[in-house]
mmCIF file of C-alpha atoms in Angstrom:
data_model
loop_
_atom_site.group_PDB
_atom_site.id
_atom_site.type_symbol
_atom_site.label_atom_id
_atom_site.label_comp_id
_atom_site.label_asym_id
_atom_site.label_seq_id
_atom_site.Cartn_x
_atom_site.Cartn_y
_atom_site.Cartn_z
ATOM 1 C CA MET V 1 -46.925 25.678 51.221
ATOM 2 C CA THR V 2 -43.808 26.845 53.347
ATOM 3 C CA ARG V 3 -45.882 27.192 56.486
ATOM 4 C CA ARG V 4 -44.684 30.826 57.124
ATOM 5 C CA LEU V 5 -47.506 31.387 59.640
ATOM 6 C CA GLU V 6 -47.075 28.181 61.621
ATOM 7 C CA CYS V 7 -48.404 28.571 65.169
ATOM 8 C CA ARG V 8 -49.515 32.135 64.487
ATOM 9 C CA THR V 9 -53.280 33.376 65.128
ATOM 10 C CA ALA V 10 -55.235 35.613 62.710
ATOM 11 C CA LEU V 11 -58.493 37.303 62.627
ATOM 12 C CA ILE V 12 -59.687 38.349 59.298
ATOM 13 C CA THR V 13 -62.841 40.634 58.821
ATOM 14 C CA GLY V 14 -65.065 40.066 55.904
ATOM 15 C CA SER V 15 -63.705 36.760 55.262
ATOM 16 C CA THR V 16 -66.750 34.807 53.910
ATOM 17 C CA ARG V 17 -66.250 35.665 50.369
ATOM 18 C CA ASN V 18 -63.814 36.702 47.489
ATOM 19 C CA ILE V 19 -60.680 38.696 48.711
ATOM 20 C CA GLY V 20 -61.346 38.007 52.477
ATOM 21 C CA ARG V 21 -62.077 34.213 51.828
ATOM 22 C CA SER V 22 -58.716 33.884 49.747
ATOM 23 C CA ILE V 23 -56.775 35.602 52.578
ATOM 24 C CA ALA V 24 -58.356 33.176 55.186
ATOM 25 C CA LEU V 25 -57.608 29.982 53.066
ATOM 26 C CA ALA V 26 -54.067 31.148 52.436
ATOM 27 C CA PHE V 27 -53.341 31.764 55.982
ATOM 28 C CA GLY V 28 -54.861 28.458 56.943
ATOM 29 C CA ALA V 29 -52.608 26.714 54.302
ATOM 30 C CA GLU V 30 -49.578 28.653 55.764
ATOM 31 C CA GLY V 31 -50.121 27.233 59.331
ATOM 32 C CA ALA V 32 -52.109 29.980 61.058
ATOM 33 C CA HIS V 33 -55.253 29.319 63.283
ATOM 34 C CA VAL V 34 -57.720 31.637 61.317
ATOM 35 C CA ILE V 35 -60.820 33.177 62.772
ATOM 36 C CA VAL V 36 -63.336 33.646 59.694
ATOM 37 C CA SER V 37 -65.713 36.474 60.366
ATOM 38 C CA GLY V 38 -68.541 38.210 58.595
ATOM 39 C CA ARG V 39 -72.407 38.447 58.531
ATOM 40 C CA ASP V 40 -73.153 35.336 56.427
ATOM 41 C CA ASP V 41 -72.977 32.374 58.731
ATOM 42 C CA SER V 42 -73.344 29.833 56.011
ATOM 43 C CA ARG V 43 -70.570 31.174 53.919
ATOM 44 C CA GLY V 44 -68.478 31.690 56.901
ATOM 45 C CA GLN V 45 -68.851 28.138 57.908
ATOM 46 C CA ALA V 46 -68.123 26.940 54.420
ATOM 47 C CA VAL V 47 -64.686 28.857 54.575
ATOM 48 C CA VAL V 48 -64.017 27.166 57.863
ATOM 49 C CA ASP V 49 -64.876 23.785 56.523
ATOM 50 C CA GLN V 50 -62.442 24.288 53.460
ATOM 51 C CA ILE V 51 -59.623 25.225 55.729
ATOM 52 C CA ARG V 52 -60.138 22.188 57.980
ATOM 53 C CA ALA V 53 -60.381 19.968 55.015
ATOM 54 C CA ASP V 54 -57.031 21.235 53.816
ATOM 55 C CA GLY V 55 -55.584 20.443 57.108
ATOM 56 C CA GLY V 56 -55.664 23.908 58.702
ATOM 57 C CA LYS V 57 -57.453 25.253 61.807
ATOM 58 C CA ALA V 58 -60.241 27.788 61.734
ATOM 59 C CA ASP V 59 -63.394 28.739 63.370
ATOM 60 C CA PHE V 60 -66.226 31.340 62.484
ATOM 61 C CA VAL V 61 -67.406 34.217 64.617
ATOM 62 C CA HIS V 62 -70.524 36.046 63.357
ATOM 63 C CA ALA V 63 -69.779 39.843 63.041
ATOM 64 C CA ASP V 64 -71.736 43.010 61.936
ATOM 65 C CA LEU V 65 -69.284 45.531 62.077
ATOM 66 C CA ASP V 66 -71.473 48.654 62.481
ATOM 67 C CA GLY V 67 -68.666 51.177 63.363
ATOM 68 C CA THR V 68 -69.264 51.137 67.016
ATOM 69 C CA ALA V 69 -66.452 50.440 69.435
ATOM 70 C CA ALA V 70 -68.546 47.854 71.074
ATOM 71 C CA ALA V 71 -69.069 45.795 67.843
ATOM 72 C CA SER V 72 -65.388 45.724 67.222
ATOM 73 C CA ARG V 73 -64.450 44.991 70.897
ATOM 74 C CA SER V 74 -66.978 42.171 70.842
ATOM 75 C CA LEU V 75 -65.396 40.511 67.740
ATOM 76 C CA ALA V 76 -61.937 40.973 69.152
ATOM 77 C CA THR V 77 -62.857 39.361 72.439
ATOM 78 C CA ALA V 78 -64.766 36.468 70.691
ATOM 79 C CA ALA V 79 -61.710 35.734 68.305
ATOM 80 C CA SER V 80 -59.198 36.044 71.232
ATOM 81 C CA ASP V 81 -61.273 33.479 73.328
ATOM 82 C CA LEU V 82 -61.254 31.098 70.301
ATOM 83 C CA LEU V 83 -57.661 31.456 69.651
ATOM 84 C CA GLY V 84 -56.520 30.866 73.286
ATOM 85 C CA GLY V 85 -56.150 34.440 74.500
ATOM 86 C CA ARG V 86 -54.128 36.162 71.695
ATOM 87 C CA ILE V 87 -54.580 37.371 67.968
ATOM 88 C CA ASP V 88 -51.079 37.611 66.193
ATOM 89 C CA ILE V 89 -52.344 39.042 63.076
ATOM 90 C CA LEU V 90 -55.286 41.310 62.339
ATOM 91 C CA VAL V 91 -56.561 41.730 58.759
ATOM 92 C CA ASN V 92 -59.041 44.611 58.311
ATOM 93 C CA ASN V 93 -60.524 43.539 55.136
ATOM 94 C CA ALA V 94 -64.267 44.090 55.469
ATOM 95 C CA GLY V 95 -65.695 47.153 53.420
ATOM 96 C CA ILE V 96 -68.705 48.275 51.502
ATOM 97 C CA TYR V 97 -68.741 49.921 48.092
ATOM 98 C CA PRO V 98 -72.040 51.615 47.261
ATOM 99 C CA PRO V 99 -72.124 52.843 43.620
ATOM 100 C CA ALA V 100 -72.962 56.340 44.440
ATOM 101 C CA THR V 101 -71.600 59.907 43.325
ATOM 102 C CA THR V 102 -71.187 62.704 45.601
ATOM 103 C CA LEU V 103 -74.552 64.068 44.746
ATOM 104 C CA THR V 104 -76.404 61.057 45.167
ATOM 105 C CA ALA V 105 -75.016 59.884 48.627
ATOM 106 C CA ASP V 106 -77.239 60.828 51.495
ATOM 107 C CA ASP V 107 -76.504 60.858 55.274
ATOM 108 C CA ALA V 108 -77.339 57.564 56.091
ATOM 109 C CA MET V 109 -75.047 56.235 53.178
ATOM 110 C CA VAL V 110 -72.032 58.517 54.302
ATOM 111 C CA ASP V 111 -72.378 57.255 57.788
ATOM 112 C CA ARG V 112 -72.727 53.598 56.890
ATOM 113 C CA VAL V 113 -69.618 53.777 54.710
ATOM 114 C CA TYR V 114 -67.543 55.337 57.083
ATOM 115 C CA ALA V 115 -68.715 53.257 59.940
ATOM 116 C CA VAL V 116 -67.795 49.965 58.182
ATOM 117 C CA ASN V 117 -64.804 50.993 56.237
ATOM 118 C CA VAL V 118 -62.928 53.289 58.865
ATOM 119 C CA LYS V 119 -64.524 53.325 62.288
ATOM 120 C CA ALA V 120 -64.800 49.420 62.518
ATOM 121 C CA PRO V 121 -60.919 49.001 61.600
ATOM 122 C CA PHE V 122 -60.060 51.926 63.996
ATOM 123 C CA PHE V 123 -61.814 50.257 66.886
ATOM 124 C CA LEU V 124 -60.504 46.850 65.903
ATOM 125 C CA ALA V 125 -56.952 48.257 66.132
ATOM 126 C CA GLN V 126 -57.793 49.922 69.319
ATOM 127 C CA ALA V 127 -58.777 46.746 70.911
ATOM 128 C CA VAL V 128 -56.177 44.425 69.458
ATOM 129 C CA ALA V 129 -52.992 46.415 69.410
ATOM 130 C CA PRO V 130 -52.520 46.749 73.171
ATOM 131 C CA GLU V 131 -52.922 43.015 73.385
ATOM 132 C CA MET V 132 -50.214 42.571 70.653
ATOM 133 C CA VAL V 133 -47.937 44.991 72.443
ATOM 134 C CA ALA V 134 -48.300 42.935 75.678
ATOM 135 C CA ALA V 135 -47.577 39.706 73.864
ATOM 136 C CA GLY V 136 -44.345 40.932 72.329
ATOM 137 C CA GLY V 137 -45.504 41.814 68.930
ATOM 138 C CA GLY V 138 -48.084 41.349 66.137
ATOM 139 C CA VAL V 139 -49.158 42.470 62.596
ATOM 140 C CA ILE V 140 -51.869 44.495 61.310
ATOM 141 C CA ILE V 141 -52.838 44.547 57.660
ATOM 142 C CA ASN V 142 -55.342 46.974 56.094
ATOM 143 C CA LEU V 143 -56.934 46.638 52.694
ATOM 144 C CA GLY V 144 -56.722 49.964 50.748
ATOM 145 C CA SER V 145 -57.707 50.486 47.298
ATOM 146 C CA TRP V 146 -55.978 51.989 44.058
ATOM 147 C CA VAL V 147 -59.013 54.486 43.823
ATOM 148 C CA ALA V 148 -57.658 56.162 46.730
ATOM 149 C CA ARG V 149 -54.851 57.691 44.575
ATOM 150 C CA LEU V 150 -55.990 57.266 40.960
ATOM 151 C CA SER V 151 -59.554 58.624 41.090
ATOM 152 C CA VAL V 152 -62.644 57.619 39.181
ATOM 153 C CA PRO V 153 -65.782 59.709 38.766
ATOM 154 C CA ILE V 154 -68.160 57.258 40.687
ATOM 155 C CA GLY V 155 -67.221 56.474 44.219
ATOM 156 C CA ALA V 156 -65.824 59.354 45.878
ATOM 157 C CA LEU V 157 -67.094 58.081 49.245
ATOM 158 C CA TYR V 158 -65.505 54.810 49.026
ATOM 159 C CA ALA V 159 -62.156 56.243 47.846
ATOM 160 C CA SER V 160 -62.116 58.705 50.666
ATOM 161 C CA THR V 161 -62.592 55.842 53.345
ATOM 162 C CA LYS V 162 -59.824 53.875 51.570
ATOM 163 C CA GLY V 163 -57.692 57.016 51.638
ATOM 164 C CA ALA V 164 -58.226 57.229 55.237
ATOM 165 C CA LEU V 165 -57.372 53.704 55.936
ATOM 166 C CA GLU V 166 -54.174 53.932 54.044
ATOM 167 C CA THR V 167 -53.388 57.141 56.129
ATOM 168 C CA LEU V 168 -54.114 55.024 59.263
ATOM 169 C CA THR V 169 -51.792 52.430 58.173
ATOM 170 C CA ARG V 170 -48.911 54.967 58.214
ATOM 171 C CA ALA V 171 -50.144 56.421 61.335
ATOM 172 C CA TRP V 172 -50.316 53.107 63.168
ATOM 173 C CA ALA V 173 -46.958 52.080 62.015
ATOM 174 C CA ALA V 174 -45.546 55.098 63.723
ATOM 175 C CA GLU V 175 -47.674 54.515 66.827
ATOM 176 C CA PHE V 176 -47.370 50.778 67.284
ATOM 177 C CA GLY V 177 -44.292 49.986 65.327
ATOM 178 C CA PRO V 178 -41.770 50.859 68.068
ATOM 179 C CA GLN V 179 -43.758 48.691 70.337
ATOM 180 C CA GLY V 180 -43.360 45.487 68.042
ATOM 181 C CA VAL V 181 -46.593 45.638 66.092
ATOM 182 C CA ARG V 182 -45.940 46.035 62.344
ATOM 183 C CA VAL V 183 -48.732 47.809 60.366
ATOM 184 C CA ASN V 184 -48.982 47.852 56.593
ATOM 185 C CA ALA V 185 -51.615 47.569 53.743
ATOM 186 C CA VAL V 186 -52.466 46.046 50.512
ATOM 187 C CA SER V 187 -53.956 48.001 47.764
ATOM 188 C CA PRO V 188 -55.852 45.886 45.089
ATOM 189 C CA GLY V 189 -56.652 46.803 41.685
ATOM 190 C CA VAL V 190 -59.847 45.447 40.220
ATOM 191 C CA ILE V 191 -60.126 41.997 41.343
ATOM 192 C CA ALA V 192 -62.561 39.339 39.607
ATOM 193 C CA ASP V 193 -65.565 38.656 41.594
ATOM 194 C CA PRO V 194 -67.639 35.437 40.594
ATOM 195 C CA GLU V 195 -70.831 37.456 41.563
ATOM 196 C CA LEU V 196 -70.187 39.941 38.807
ATOM 197 C CA ASN V 197 -70.864 39.468 35.171
ATOM 198 C CA LEU V 198 -67.944 39.321 32.814
ATOM 199 C CA ASP V 199 -69.034 42.330 31.045
ATOM 200 C CA HIS V 200 -69.469 44.385 34.359
ATOM 201 C CA PRO V 201 -67.844 47.863 33.582
ATOM 202 C CA ALA V 202 -65.400 47.537 36.649
ATOM 203 C CA TYR V 203 -63.345 45.246 34.573
ATOM 204 C CA ALA V 204 -62.913 47.835 31.792
ATOM 205 C CA LEU V 205 -60.810 49.918 34.201
ATOM 206 C CA MET V 206 -57.933 47.456 33.943
ATOM 207 C CA HIS V 207 -57.517 48.271 30.181
ATOM 208 C CA GLY V 208 -54.458 50.304 29.634
ATOM 209 C CA THR V 209 -52.405 48.597 32.456
ATOM 210 C CA PRO V 210 -49.465 46.169 32.110
ATOM 211 C CA ALA V 211 -51.526 43.283 33.293
ATOM 212 C CA GLY V 212 -54.539 44.065 31.053
ATOM 213 C CA ARG V 213 -57.216 42.380 33.034
ATOM 214 C CA ALA V 214 -58.688 42.092 36.397
ATOM 215 C CA GLY V 215 -56.763 40.224 39.105
ATOM 216 C CA GLU V 216 -57.561 37.149 41.051
ATOM 217 C CA PRO V 217 -58.190 37.258 44.991
ATOM 218 C CA ALA V 218 -55.105 34.720 45.381
ATOM 219 C CA ALA V 219 -52.899 37.663 44.424
ATOM 220 C CA ILE V 220 -54.139 39.671 47.190
ATOM 221 C CA ALA V 221 -53.839 36.666 49.507
ATOM 222 C CA ALA V 222 -50.395 36.206 48.462
ATOM 223 C CA ALA V 223 -49.407 39.828 49.448
ATOM 224 C CA ALA V 224 -51.100 39.374 52.768
ATOM 225 C CA VAL V 225 -49.306 36.300 53.614
ATOM 226 C CA TYR V 226 -46.067 38.097 52.813
ATOM 227 C CA LEU V 227 -46.819 41.048 54.928
ATOM 228 C CA ALA V 228 -47.996 38.831 57.858
ATOM 229 C CA SER V 229 -44.976 36.748 57.795
ATOM 230 C CA ASP V 230 -41.407 37.196 59.015
ATOM 231 C CA ASP V 231 -40.260 37.704 55.565
ATOM 232 C CA ALA V 232 -41.706 41.289 56.015
ATOM 233 C CA ALA V 233 -40.073 41.969 59.418
ATOM 234 C CA PHE V 234 -38.421 45.166 57.903
ATOM 235 C CA VAL V 235 -41.502 46.506 56.499
ATOM 236 C CA HIS V 236 -43.491 49.124 58.227
ATOM 237 C CA GLY V 237 -45.998 51.662 57.137
ATOM 238 C CA THR V 238 -46.151 50.511 53.412
ATOM 239 C CA VAL V 239 -49.082 50.156 50.988
ATOM 240 C CA VAL V 240 -48.245 47.362 48.695
ATOM 241 C CA ASP V 241 -49.887 47.908 45.386
ATOM 242 C CA VAL V 242 -51.230 44.703 43.798
ATOM 243 C CA ASP V 243 -53.252 46.206 41.048
ATOM 244 C CA GLY V 244 -51.926 45.092 37.755
ATOM 245 C CA GLY V 245 -49.958 48.317 37.575
ATOM 246 C CA ARG V 246 -53.213 50.387 37.584
ATOM 247 C CA ALA V 247 -52.135 53.200 39.861
ATOM 248 C CA GLY V 248 -48.714 53.615 38.754
ATOM 249 C CA VAL V 249 -48.357 52.729 35.239
ATOM 250 C CA ALA V 250 -49.690 53.955 31.808
ATOM 251 C CA VAL V 251 -49.519 51.701 28.885
ATOM 252 C CA LEU V 252 -49.658 53.374 25.427
ATOM 253 C CA ALA V 253 -51.624 51.892 22.721
ATOM 254 C CA ASN V 254 -48.905 52.779 20.295
ATOM 255 C CA PRO V 255 -45.718 53.490 21.781
ATOM 256 C CA VAL V 256 -43.713 53.842 18.561
ATOM 257 C CA ALA V 257 -46.147 56.642 17.416
ATOM 258 C CA PHE V 258 -45.630 58.344 20.709
ATOM 259 C CA GLN V 259 -41.935 58.368 20.392
ATOM 260 C CA ALA V 260 -42.154 59.737 16.747
ATOM 261 C CA ALA V 261 -44.313 62.542 18.088
#
């Protein structure tokens, strides 16, 4: 590792499993003191233990981000205290995806998904950005999704929240960038999840892409490390697609026949 995040501090929401876990491990390996956060204490502690075993620094903070400003402020305060009074990097990774259509989503589901996926990151940025400005700078990284731009028939609710977060990425870059806080996002494609069966229909969504398969969490972590590091010092308000080409490229089954037509 190049230790690109040496002496930095980072709070990563939803970092007890899969993409968030991979980002936490990568940040720890790159030298950051990482706050792992989430609702599952045992999983969170396991991530912390792994980072420490690999020679890094990490602590766990239990967090149930319910969309209230109080919950986000509480997490930010607890993380800042453990990190010596500052958070250099905030990664808004926590999110939920109910497999519902527009017609089956009820009031409670809509409120819950917007609370976790939009309001919690909004209030975390509200809590953390001023401290970053006061400290001379910082980085906020949001997790978007390819379905915010290339829609599928199930998941309108989730897609709309990720669209909101990608819009906030640009708005926050405009608001906080001139004050030294860089704000960007990573937009994953379908990412392999050990808790899903290999025949899960989500994986079929990557057919017809250049990659032709689901990605690995480490690919998202690598993009997050880049955006958090000084290598991305001139990158503001950008959504980095790490999706195997899903949102931007169509692969033809028979390009020769297409050319002939």
